[in-house]
Every structure is written in structure tokens, then in C-alpha cells.
Short mmCIF file of C-alpha atoms and ligand atoms in Angstrom, two decimals:
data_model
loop_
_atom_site.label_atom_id
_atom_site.label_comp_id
_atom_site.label_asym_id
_atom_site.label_seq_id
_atom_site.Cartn_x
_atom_site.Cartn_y
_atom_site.Cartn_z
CA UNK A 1 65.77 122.12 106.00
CA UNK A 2 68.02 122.32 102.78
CA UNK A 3 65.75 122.60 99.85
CA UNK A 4 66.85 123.03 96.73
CA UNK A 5 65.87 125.63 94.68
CA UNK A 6 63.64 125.09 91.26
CA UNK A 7 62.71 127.15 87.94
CA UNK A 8 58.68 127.28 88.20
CA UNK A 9 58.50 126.59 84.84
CA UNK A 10 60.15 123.38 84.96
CA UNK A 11 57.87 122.70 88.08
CA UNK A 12 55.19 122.95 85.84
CA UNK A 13 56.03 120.47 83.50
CA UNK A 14 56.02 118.00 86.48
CA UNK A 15 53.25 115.64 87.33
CA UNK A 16 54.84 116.22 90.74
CA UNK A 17 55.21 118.57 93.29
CA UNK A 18 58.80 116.87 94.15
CA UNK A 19 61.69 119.69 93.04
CA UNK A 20 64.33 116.72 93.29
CA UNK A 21 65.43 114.36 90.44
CA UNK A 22 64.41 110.93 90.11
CA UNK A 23 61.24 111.50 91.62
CA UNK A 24 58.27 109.11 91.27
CA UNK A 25 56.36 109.64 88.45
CA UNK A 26 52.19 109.47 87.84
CA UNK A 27 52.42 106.48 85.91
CA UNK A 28 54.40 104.11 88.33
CA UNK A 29 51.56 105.10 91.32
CA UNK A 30 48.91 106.02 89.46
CA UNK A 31 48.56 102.31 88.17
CA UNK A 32 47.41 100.76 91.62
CA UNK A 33 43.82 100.15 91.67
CA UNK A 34 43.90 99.26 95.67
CA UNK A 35 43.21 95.72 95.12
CA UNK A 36 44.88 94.85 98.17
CA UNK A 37 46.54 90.96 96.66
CA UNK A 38 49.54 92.53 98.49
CA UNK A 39 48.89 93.21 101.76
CA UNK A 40 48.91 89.00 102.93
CA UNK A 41 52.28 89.03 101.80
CA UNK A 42 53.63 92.30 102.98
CA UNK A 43 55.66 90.91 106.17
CA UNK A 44 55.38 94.47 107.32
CA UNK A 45 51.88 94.69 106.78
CA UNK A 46 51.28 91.19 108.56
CA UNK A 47 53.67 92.42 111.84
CA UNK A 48 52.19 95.79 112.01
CA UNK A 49 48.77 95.31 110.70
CA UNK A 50 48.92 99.14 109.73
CA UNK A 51 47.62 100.31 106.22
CA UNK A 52 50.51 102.95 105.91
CA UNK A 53 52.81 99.82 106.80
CA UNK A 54 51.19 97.83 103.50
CA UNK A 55 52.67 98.18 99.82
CA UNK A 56 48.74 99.81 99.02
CA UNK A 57 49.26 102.24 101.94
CA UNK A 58 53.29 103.24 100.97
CA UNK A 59 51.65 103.75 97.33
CA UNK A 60 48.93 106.17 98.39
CA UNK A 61 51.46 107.87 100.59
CA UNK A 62 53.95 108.24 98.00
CA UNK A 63 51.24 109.39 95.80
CA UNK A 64 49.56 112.03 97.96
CA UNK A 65 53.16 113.53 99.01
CA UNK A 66 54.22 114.00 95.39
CA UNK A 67 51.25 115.33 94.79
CA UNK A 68 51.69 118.14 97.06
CA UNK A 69 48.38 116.66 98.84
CA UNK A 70 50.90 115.28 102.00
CA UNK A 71 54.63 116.88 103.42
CA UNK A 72 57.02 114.68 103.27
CA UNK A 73 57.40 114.91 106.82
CA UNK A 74 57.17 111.48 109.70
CA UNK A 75 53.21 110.64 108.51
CA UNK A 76 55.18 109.23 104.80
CA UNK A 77 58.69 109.26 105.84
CA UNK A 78 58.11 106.23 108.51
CA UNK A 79 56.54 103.69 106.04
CA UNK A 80 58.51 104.42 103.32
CA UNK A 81 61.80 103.44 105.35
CA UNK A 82 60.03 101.08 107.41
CA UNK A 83 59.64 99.03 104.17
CA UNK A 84 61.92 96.20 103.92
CA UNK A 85 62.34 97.08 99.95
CA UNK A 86 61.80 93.23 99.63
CA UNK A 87 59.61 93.66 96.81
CA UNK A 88 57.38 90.55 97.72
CA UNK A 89 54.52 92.91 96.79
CA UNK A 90 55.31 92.86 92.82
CA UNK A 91 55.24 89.19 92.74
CA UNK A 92 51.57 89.19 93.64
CA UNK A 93 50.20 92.85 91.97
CA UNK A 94 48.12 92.32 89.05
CA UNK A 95 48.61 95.68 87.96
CA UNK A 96 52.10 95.58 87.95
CA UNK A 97 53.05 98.34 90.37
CA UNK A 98 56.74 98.70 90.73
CA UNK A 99 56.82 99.26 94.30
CA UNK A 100 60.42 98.81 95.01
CA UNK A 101 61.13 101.54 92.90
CA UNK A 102 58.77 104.04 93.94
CA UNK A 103 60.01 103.01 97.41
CA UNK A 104 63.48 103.71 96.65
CA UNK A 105 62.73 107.30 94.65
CA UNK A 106 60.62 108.38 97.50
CA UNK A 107 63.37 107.82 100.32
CA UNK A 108 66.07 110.07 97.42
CA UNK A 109 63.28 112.56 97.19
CA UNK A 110 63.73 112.50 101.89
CA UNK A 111 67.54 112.28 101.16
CA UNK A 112 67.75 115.70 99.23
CA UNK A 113 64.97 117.22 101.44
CA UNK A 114 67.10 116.68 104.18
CA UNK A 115 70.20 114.37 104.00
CA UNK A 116 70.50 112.66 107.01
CA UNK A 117 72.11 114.05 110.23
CA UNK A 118 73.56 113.05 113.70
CA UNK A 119 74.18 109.32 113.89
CA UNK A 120 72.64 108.31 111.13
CA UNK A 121 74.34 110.90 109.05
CA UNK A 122 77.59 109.73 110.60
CA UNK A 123 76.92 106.28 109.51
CA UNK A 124 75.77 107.53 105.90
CA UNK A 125 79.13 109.43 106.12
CA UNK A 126 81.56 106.97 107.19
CA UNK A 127 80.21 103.91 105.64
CA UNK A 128 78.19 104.65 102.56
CA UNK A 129 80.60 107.41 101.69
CA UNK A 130 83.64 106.68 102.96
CA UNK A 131 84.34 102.94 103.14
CA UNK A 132 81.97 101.04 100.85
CA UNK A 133 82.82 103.29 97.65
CA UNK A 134 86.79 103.40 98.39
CA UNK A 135 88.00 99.86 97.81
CA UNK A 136 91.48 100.48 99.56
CA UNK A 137 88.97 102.07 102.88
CA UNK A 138 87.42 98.63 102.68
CA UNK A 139 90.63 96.45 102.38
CA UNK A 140 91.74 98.19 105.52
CA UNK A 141 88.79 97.36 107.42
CA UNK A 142 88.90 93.76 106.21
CA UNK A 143 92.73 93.70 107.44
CA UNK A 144 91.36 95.08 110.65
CA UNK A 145 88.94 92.34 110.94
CA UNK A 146 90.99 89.75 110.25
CA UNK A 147 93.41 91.23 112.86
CA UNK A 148 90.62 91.01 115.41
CA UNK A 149 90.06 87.31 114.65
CA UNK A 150 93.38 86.49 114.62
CA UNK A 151 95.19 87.75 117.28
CA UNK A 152 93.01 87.03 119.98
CA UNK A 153 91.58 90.30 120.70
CA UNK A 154 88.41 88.44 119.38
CA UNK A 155 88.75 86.24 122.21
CA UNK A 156 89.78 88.35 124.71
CA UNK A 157 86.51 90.85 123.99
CA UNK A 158 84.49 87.77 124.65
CA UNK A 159 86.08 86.82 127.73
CA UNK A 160 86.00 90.19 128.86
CA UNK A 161 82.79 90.09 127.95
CA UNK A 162 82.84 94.13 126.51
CA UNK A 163 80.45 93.47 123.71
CA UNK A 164 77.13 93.26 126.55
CA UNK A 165 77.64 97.34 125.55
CA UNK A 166 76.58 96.40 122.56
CA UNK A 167 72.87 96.12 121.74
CA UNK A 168 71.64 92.18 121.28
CA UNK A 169 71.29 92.22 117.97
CA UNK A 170 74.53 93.63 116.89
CA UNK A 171 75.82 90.70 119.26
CA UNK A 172 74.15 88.59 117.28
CA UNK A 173 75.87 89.67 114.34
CA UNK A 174 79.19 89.62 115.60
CA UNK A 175 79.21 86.08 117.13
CA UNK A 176 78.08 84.85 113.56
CA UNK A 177 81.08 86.74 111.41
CA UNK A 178 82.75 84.08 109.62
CA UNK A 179 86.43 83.67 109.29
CA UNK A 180 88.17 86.71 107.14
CA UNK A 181 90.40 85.36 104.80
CA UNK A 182 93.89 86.68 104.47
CA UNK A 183 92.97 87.87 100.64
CA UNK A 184 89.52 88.78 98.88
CA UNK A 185 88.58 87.10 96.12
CA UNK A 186 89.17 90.35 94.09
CA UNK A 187 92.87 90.65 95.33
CA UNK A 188 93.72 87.12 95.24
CA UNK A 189 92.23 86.00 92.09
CA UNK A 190 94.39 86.61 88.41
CA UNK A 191 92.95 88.92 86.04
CA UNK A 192 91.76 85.82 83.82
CA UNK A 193 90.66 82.49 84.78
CA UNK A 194 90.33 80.51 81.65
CA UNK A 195 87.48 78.15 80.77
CA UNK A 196 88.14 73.93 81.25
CA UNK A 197 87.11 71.96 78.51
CA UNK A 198 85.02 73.66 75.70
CA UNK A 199 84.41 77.29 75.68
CA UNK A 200 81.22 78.51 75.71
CA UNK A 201 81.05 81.96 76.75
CA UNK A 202 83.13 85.16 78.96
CA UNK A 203 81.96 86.31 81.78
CA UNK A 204 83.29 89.79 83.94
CA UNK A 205 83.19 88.87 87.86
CA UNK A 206 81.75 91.20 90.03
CA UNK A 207 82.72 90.37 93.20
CA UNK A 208 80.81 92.27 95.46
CA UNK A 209 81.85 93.65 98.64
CA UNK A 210 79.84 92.69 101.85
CA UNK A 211 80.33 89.16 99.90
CA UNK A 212 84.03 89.94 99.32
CA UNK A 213 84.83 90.73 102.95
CA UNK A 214 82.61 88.19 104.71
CA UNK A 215 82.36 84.80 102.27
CA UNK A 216 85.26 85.29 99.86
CA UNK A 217 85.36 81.42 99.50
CA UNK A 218 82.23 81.59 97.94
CA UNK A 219 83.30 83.67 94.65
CA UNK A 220 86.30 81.52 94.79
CA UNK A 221 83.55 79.16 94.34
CA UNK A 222 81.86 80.76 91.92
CA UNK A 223 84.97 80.75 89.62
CA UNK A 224 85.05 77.23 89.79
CA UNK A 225 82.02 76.45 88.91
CA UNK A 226 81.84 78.93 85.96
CA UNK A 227 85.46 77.87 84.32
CA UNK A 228 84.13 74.01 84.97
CA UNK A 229 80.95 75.06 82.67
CA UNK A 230 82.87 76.74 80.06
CA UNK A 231 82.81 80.09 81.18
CA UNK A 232 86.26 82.27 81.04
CA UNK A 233 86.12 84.34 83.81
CA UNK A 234 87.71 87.75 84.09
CA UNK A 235 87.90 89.57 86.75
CA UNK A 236 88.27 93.67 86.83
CA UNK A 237 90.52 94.85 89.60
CA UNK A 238 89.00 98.20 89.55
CA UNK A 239 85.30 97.52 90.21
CA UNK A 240 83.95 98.83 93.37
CA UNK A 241 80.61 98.21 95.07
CA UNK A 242 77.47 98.01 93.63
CA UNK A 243 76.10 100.98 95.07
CA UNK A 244 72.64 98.67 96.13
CA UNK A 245 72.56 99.84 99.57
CA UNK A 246 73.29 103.71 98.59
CA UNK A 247 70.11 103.14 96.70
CA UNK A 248 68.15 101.92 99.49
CA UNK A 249 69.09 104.22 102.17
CA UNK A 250 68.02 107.14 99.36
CA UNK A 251 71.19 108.75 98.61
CA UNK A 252 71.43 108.41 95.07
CA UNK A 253 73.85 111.18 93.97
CA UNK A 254 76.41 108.64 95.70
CA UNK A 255 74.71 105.43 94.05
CA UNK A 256 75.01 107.05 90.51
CA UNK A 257 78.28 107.80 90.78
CA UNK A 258 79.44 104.21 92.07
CA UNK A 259 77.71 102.82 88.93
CA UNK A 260 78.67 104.91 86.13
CA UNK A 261 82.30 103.72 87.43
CA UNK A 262 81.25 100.14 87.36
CA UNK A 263 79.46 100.67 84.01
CA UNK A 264 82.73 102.17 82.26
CA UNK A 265 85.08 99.38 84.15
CA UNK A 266 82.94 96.53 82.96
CA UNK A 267 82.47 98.09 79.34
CA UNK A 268 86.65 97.63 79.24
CA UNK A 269 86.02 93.91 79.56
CA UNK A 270 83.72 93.44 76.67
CA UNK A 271 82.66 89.99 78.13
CA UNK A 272 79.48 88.60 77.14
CA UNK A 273 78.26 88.45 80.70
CA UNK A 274 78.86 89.65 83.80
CA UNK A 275 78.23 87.49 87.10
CA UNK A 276 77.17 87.80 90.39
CA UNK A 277 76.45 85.38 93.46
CA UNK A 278 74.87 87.72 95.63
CA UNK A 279 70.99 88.44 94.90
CA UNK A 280 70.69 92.40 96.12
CA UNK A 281 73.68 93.49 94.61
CA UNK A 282 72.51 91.54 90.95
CA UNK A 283 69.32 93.14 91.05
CA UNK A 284 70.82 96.56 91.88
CA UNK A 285 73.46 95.88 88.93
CA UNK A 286 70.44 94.61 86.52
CA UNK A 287 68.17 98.49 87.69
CA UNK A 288 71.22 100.70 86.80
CA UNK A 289 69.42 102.26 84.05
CA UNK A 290 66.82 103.05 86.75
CA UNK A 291 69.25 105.52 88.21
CA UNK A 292 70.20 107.06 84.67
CA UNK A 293 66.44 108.52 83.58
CA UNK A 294 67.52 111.91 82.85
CA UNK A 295 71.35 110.66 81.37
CA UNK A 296 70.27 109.84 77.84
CA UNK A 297 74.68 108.85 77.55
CA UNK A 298 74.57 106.50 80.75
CA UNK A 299 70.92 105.41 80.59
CA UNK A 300 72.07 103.60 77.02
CA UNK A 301 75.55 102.41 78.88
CA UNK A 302 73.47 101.03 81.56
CA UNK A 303 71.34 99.38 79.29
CA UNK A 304 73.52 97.39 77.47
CA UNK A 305 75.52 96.73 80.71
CA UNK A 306 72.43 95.61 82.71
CA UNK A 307 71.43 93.15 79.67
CA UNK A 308 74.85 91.31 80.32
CA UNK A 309 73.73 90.78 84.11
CA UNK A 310 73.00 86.86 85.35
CA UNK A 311 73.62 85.41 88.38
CA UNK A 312 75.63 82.53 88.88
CA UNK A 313 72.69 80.02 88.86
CA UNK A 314 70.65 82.10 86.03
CA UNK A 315 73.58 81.70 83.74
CA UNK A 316 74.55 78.11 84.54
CA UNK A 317 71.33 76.95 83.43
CA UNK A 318 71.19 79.34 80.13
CA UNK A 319 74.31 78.01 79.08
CA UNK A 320 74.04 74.24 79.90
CA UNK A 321 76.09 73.32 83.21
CA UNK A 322 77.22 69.25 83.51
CA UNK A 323 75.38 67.93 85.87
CA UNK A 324 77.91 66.79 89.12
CA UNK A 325 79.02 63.34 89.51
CA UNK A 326 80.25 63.73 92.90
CA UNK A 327 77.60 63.42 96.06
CA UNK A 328 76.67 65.63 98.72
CA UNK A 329 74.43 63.34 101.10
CA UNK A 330 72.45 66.07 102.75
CA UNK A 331 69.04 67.23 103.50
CA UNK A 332 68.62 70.64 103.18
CA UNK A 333 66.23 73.58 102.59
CA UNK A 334 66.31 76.40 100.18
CA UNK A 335 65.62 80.00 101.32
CA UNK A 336 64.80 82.55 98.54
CA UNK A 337 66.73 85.55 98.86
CA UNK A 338 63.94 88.61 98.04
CA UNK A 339 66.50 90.07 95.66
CA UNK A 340 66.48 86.96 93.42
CA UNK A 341 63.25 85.58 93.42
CA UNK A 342 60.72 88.98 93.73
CA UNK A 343 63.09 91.64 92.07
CA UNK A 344 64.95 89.04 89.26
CA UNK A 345 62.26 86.41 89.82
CA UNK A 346 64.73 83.35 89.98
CA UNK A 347 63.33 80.94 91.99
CA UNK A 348 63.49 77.67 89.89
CA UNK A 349 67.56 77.62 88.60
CA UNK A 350 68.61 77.48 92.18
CA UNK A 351 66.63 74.72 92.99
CA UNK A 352 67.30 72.72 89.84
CA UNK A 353 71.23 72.95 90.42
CA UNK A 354 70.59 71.65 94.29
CA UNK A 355 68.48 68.66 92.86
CA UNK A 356 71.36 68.01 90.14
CA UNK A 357 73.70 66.96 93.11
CA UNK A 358 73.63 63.24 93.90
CA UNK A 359 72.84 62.65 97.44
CA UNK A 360 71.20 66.35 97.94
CA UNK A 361 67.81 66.12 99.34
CA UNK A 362 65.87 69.08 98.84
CA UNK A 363 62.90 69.80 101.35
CA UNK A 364 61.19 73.21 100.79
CA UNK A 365 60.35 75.38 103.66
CA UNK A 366 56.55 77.16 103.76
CA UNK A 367 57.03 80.54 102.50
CA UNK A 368 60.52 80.36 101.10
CA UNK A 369 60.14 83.36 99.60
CA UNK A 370 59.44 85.82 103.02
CA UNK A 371 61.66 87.90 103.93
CA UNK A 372 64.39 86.76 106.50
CA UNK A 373 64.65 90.51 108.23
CA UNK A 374 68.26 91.37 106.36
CA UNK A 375 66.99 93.60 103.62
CA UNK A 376 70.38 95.52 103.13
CA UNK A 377 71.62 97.39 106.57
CA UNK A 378 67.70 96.86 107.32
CA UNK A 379 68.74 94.63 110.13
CA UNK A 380 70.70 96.86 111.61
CA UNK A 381 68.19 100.04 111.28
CA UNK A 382 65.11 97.98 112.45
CA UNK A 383 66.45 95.43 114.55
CA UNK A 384 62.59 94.71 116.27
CA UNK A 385 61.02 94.41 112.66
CA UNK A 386 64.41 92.90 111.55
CA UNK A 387 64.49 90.15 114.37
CA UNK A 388 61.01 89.30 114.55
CA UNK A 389 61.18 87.98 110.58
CA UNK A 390 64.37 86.32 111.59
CA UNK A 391 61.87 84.10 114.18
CA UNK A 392 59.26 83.44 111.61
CA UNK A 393 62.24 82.22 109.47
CA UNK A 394 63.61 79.92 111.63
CA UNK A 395 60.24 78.75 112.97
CA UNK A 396 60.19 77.74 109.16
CA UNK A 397 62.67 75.74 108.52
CA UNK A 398 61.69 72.24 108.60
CA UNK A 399 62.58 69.65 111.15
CA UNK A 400 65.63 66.95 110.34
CA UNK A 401 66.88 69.15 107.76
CA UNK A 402 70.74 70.11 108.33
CA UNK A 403 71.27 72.85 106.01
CA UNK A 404 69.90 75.81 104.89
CA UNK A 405 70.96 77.02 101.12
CA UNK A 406 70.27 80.17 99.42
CA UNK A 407 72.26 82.85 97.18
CA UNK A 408 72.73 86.26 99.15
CA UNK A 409 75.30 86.88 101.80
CA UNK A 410 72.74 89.79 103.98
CA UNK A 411 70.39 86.72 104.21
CA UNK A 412 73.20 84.51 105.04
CA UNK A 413 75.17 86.63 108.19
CA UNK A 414 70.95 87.14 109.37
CA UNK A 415 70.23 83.24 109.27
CA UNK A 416 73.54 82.40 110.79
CA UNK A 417 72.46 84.86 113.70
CA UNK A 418 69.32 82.99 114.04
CA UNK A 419 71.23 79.74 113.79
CA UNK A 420 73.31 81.31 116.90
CA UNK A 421 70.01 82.40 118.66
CA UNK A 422 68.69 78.92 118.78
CA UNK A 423 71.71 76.56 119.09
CA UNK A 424 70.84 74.26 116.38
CA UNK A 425 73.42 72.86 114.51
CA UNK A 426 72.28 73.79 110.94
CA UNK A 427 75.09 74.82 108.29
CA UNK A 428 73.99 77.99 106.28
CA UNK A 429 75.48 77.53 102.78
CA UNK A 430 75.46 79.50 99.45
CA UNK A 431 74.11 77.18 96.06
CA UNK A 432 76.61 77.87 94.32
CA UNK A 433 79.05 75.88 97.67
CA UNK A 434 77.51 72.79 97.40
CA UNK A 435 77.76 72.89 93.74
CA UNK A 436 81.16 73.38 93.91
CA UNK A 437 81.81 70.75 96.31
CA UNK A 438 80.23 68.12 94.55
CA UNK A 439 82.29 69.23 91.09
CA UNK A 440 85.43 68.83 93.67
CA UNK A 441 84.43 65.58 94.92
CA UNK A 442 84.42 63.76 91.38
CA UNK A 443 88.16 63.38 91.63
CA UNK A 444 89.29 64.62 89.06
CA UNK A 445 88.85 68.54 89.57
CA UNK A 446 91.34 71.02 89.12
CA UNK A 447 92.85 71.62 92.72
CA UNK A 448 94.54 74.56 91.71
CA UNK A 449 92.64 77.02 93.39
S1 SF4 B 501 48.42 94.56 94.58
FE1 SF4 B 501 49.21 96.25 93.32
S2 SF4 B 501 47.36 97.24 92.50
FE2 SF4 B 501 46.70 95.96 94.23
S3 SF4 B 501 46.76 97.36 96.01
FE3 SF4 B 501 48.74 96.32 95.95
S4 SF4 B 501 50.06 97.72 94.78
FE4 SF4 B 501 47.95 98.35 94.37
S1 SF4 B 502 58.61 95.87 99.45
FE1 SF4 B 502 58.15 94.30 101.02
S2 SF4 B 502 57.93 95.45 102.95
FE2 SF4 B 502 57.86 96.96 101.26
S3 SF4 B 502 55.68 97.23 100.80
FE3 SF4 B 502 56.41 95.59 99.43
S4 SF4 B 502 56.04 93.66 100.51
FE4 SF4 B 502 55.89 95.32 102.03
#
């Protein structure tokens, strides 16, 4: 076990026992008063039926272990990673407990106590360190996939039928990866798209990259939408990724480093906002001065970049957005990402720009707002937990409708798989799509891009 070394008088100045940085603090547990409001809407909680798997449990455990009362050992290190980080918890605490963060603080203070190893280090190694930060890594991969697609190899794996060594659910996944473009979003797109009609505002694209790779179309979108509502948009060729699911999988040496690059290349821009369509990389991009405590420089950098922040649909509606002319005659449901409704509590702009479309028929689904099973690369390190949410979320979706709409491309690739899993021909958009389409089918959009 690699543990790293500490003065013992800083120790003492500690209300913890945790010799890491960024470890969670007195005041962020200390505050729960073990009401228990969260535990009905823990999806965890409600699968397991376990205290330690409830946001009151993963407090106490977090609590006792930096107190030096618990190891961190399997007892804590379980439910903390067993937590979906969906945050649904904060939207119901009355005392305000930021359990998302202490979540993510406790799994760093696992990652330096022992960084992962064997496969899971390998993954941690090749993907969150070696592809997802490099942005030439990931263009390679995407060129792979597209060669897959493409050439027939896709095809011939099916026929040959070599994925059954695959387990089911990353099946699932596979059968449900959409189309790779021959260019991202972030290669294909100029540097500046200007603003139709009256200018209201700049705004810094950040494209994202599981949304770059998988649903380019829908930044493409995204630009579209913004320059029809006034927005120039630019668009920084030398972002990388967010760094959201370094953060959740604890390893936030890596995270910190991917954001004080996007900080700096987004500080070049000096728009007055910066935009994103996908919900956990926005909420990841508004918490950067989470990671930045003990960085007085970067903590203030973060600040001021965080406060510039907004996705697509939290923006449209600040600044005014024209309400489409052209109709989309569809009935459709609206599934809240957990990024964008319980960490940057949009729920309502969404919905508003849906009903703005003539012909859209919006029919909510009961509990909109539970978790779908994505939660990051959650799906793919809990696939029981991961699919079992998936069935409550398609056991949700009402009858008759014949699309389901919501603004994060995790919960997007997870619903198509469930989409896949039942044979039910249901199209799984993003909002910001179908706002775009009915822009486009006015007549008299620019058909340029
Ligand atoms: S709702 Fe908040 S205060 Fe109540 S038990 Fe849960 S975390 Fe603690
Ligand atoms: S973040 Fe989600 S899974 Fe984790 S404790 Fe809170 S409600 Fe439960």
C-alpha cells in the first residue's frame, strides 16, 4: 500500500485523519443531521435496501473513515464507489449536504491510498490517462471506429457472431453506437461561427469528447441554434476533455491537470460564455474551483471561468431564444439527465424549449429525474446496478410516446441500449436536435452547415 508520507504537524491542523489533499472536510459531513429525506430517492438505496448503500450511510462512512474511527479499507470503499454520484440526494436534503462532493473526495482520498491496479488500473491507464486527455489518442480511436463501421468489419463481427465473448451488457452498448462521422465537431467546425441577425452575446464551445466522438451532429446542432439566437460562437481547437470522469473514478491529480489546461485555453477566448450540451461534463466544468481548494492562482481562474458556464438550454432562455416557426409533430418524453437537473438543477429550460416547438407534445414520465444507470463509465463498472435502473427507466416511459429527449450523451448511448433490449421503436434525441430541426424546417435557415 503506497502511502504517502505527512509532517505531523500539518496532520494536526487537520480535522481529518486523511494525509491526502482534497480530503473531505468536518463541515461538508458534519452538517447531516440523519434525517433520512434521502434515502426514498437514493436508487441505490431503493435496489439494495442497505444503509451503507444510502447517501445517510456513505456520509457516516465518509465521516467515521476521515475521522480515523474506520480504514478506508472494502467496509467504506464499496459504497462510496457503488454510488452512482447522481446527486439525487442534494435535491431533497434540507441541510444541504453536498454529497456528490464528499463522494468524489472520498474515492481521491482511495485513489492516493492505493491507485488502482490490474485491470482496472489498466483501464485507468489506457483510457483516463492515455486516450481521453490526448486529443490526437482520441481522434485515432474515433478513425478506428469509424473504420470498423465502415468497412464492414462491423458486419462481419456480427455475422461471425465474435462479440457473444463479450459480456451482455457491453453488447448492448456496442449494437447501440451510432454512426461516427468522418470529422468531429471540433475538427470540422471554423474557429468562429458568427451570430445571424442581432448580436447578443459570445460564447466559447466546449465540445466535449464522449459527445464529440459518438453524437457530433448534435454540437453541430448546438451551433445552429446558438448563432440563430444571436450567439457568436467560437470554438478553441485546443480544448481537451473535461476531466468529469477523472473526477469520478478519484484520480484527481489527472482531473486537475486536464482543467487548469481548459481554464487557460478558454481564458484566451475572452467570450462571455462558454457552452455545453452535455449535462456531466457542464457540471464538472461549472465545480472546477472544487478541484483548486489549496491553488489560491487557479481556484480564482476557475472561478471566473466556472461563472461563464451555461448549457445550451440554460443560456437560450437567459438570453431570449425566438421561439421556432417550423413543426415537429411528435409525442415525446423528457428524461432528466442527473447532471443537469440535481447537480445544475435545470429542469424547467429544457422543457420550455420542447413546448416552444409547434407540433411537440410533451408527456412527462414518473420520476424523470432517476437515474437511468449511465452515471459516467458507471455502466460499465456496475453493469447489475447499471442495468437494473436502465429497466426501471424504460418501464417508465409512457405508452404511445415515440421519443425520448434529454441533454447528456452517457444517458443517451444507456437509453438507446434499453431501446435495443426491448425492440421498441422509440427515437432517443438530444433537446437541443429537435430544436434545431424545427429552426431548419421554417425554410428559410441557413443550410450552410
Ligand atoms: S437528507 Fe441530508 S441531512 Fe438528511 S440524512 Fe440525508 S444527507 Fe443527512
Ligand atoms: S449520489 Fe445518488 S447514488 Fe449516491 S448517495 Fe446520492 S442518491 Fe444515492
Amino acid at each position: 500500500m503506497a502511502k504517502t508520507a505527512v509532517h505531523l504537524a500539518d496532520m494536526a491542523q487537520r480535522s481529518t485523519s486523511f494525509p491526502w489533499p482534497d480530503a473531505p472536510e468536518e463541515d461538508q459531513y458534519s452538517v447531516c443531521v440523519h434525517c433520512g429525506f434521502c434515502l426514498e430517492v437514493c436508487p441505490t438505496y431503493q435496489q439494495l435496501g442497505d444503509e451503507n448503500h444510502s447517501p445517510r450511510g456513505r456520509v457516516h462512512l465518509i465521516k467515521e473513515a476521515s475521522q480515523g474511527l474506520l480504514p478506508l479499507d472494502e467496509s467504506v470503499i464499496n459504497p462510496v464507489f457503488t454510488c452512482l454520484d447522481c446527486r439525487a440526494c442534494e435535491t431533497v436534503c434540507p441541510s444541504g449536504v453536498q454529497v456528490g462532493a464528499l463522494i468524489e473526495e472520498a474515492r481521491g482520498q482511495v485513489h492516493y491510498q492505493e491507485p488502482p491496479s490490474g485491470l482496472s488500473g489498466a483501464v485507468e491507464k489506457l483510457f483516463l490517462r492515455g486516450i481521453f486527455p490526448r486529443p490526437a489518442r482520441l481522434k485515432k480511436i474515433r478513425r478506428l471506429m469509424r473504420f470498423y463501421q465502415m468497412s464492414g468489419l462491423r458486419t462481419a463481427v456480427h455475422k461471425m457472431g465474435l462479440l457473444k465473448v463479450l459480456p451482455m451488457h457491453l453488447r448492448e452498448l456496442e449494437a447501440v453506437i451510432p454512426d461516427i462521422t468522418e470529422q468531429s465537431a471540433l475538427d470540422a467546425l471554423p474557429e468562429l461561427m458568427p451570430a445571424q441577425g442581432a448580436r447578443k452575446a459570445s460564447a466559447g464551445l466546449f465540445t466535449g469528447c464522449v459527445m464529440d466522438v459518438f453524437f457530433s451532429d448534435v454540437n453541430m446542432a448546438t451551433v445552429r441554434v446558438a448563432n440563430r439566437n444571436g450567439l457568436d460562437v467560437l470554438v478553441p481547437k485546443e480544448q481537451i476533455c473535461c476531466g468529469a470522469l477523472q473526477v469520478h473514478a478519484g484520480d484527481r491529480e489527472q482531473a486537475r491537470k486536464m482543467a487548469r489546461h481548459n481554464i487557460d485555453v478558454f481564458e484566451r477566448t475572452g467570450t462571455d460564455y462558454i457552452i455545453i450540451n452535455a449535462a456531466g461534463c457542464g457540471a464538472a466544468l461549472k465545480e472546477y474551483p472544487e478541484l483548486f481548494k489549496d491553488d489560491p492562482v487557479y481556484h480564482e481562474k476557475a472561478e471566473q471561468f466556472s461563472s461563464r458556464v451555461r448549457d445550451i438550454s440554460e443560456l437560450l432562455v437567459e438570453v431570449g431564444y425566438e421561439r421556432p416557426q417550423g413543426e415537429v409533430n411528435c409525442t415525446l418524453t423528457y428524461h432528466d439527465a442527473c447532471h443537469l437537473c440535481h447537480a445544475q438543477k435545470i429542469r424547467s429550460q429544457p422543457r420550455e424549449l420542447l413546448k416552444s416547438i409547434p407540433g411537440v407534445n410533451l408527456v412527462e414520465m414518473v420520476d424523470a429525474d432517476r437515474c437511468c444507470g449511465s452515471a459516467g463509465i458507471y455502466n460499465l463498472t456496475h453493469p447489475d446496478m447499471a442495468g437494473q435502473l436502465l429497466e426501471r427507466k424504460m418501464d417508465d416511459i409512457p405508452e404511445g410516446v415515440e421519443a425520448v429527449v434529454m441533454g447528456n450523451p452517457g444517458c443517451m448511448m444507456q437509453i438507446k441500449a434499453g431501446v435495443e433490449r426491448r425492440k421498441v421503436d422509440l427515437d432517443v434525441l438530444h433537446t437541443v436536435e429537435l430544436l434545431d430541426l424545427a429552426y431548419r424546417r421554417e425554410g428559410n435557415h441557413d443550410e450552410r452547415r
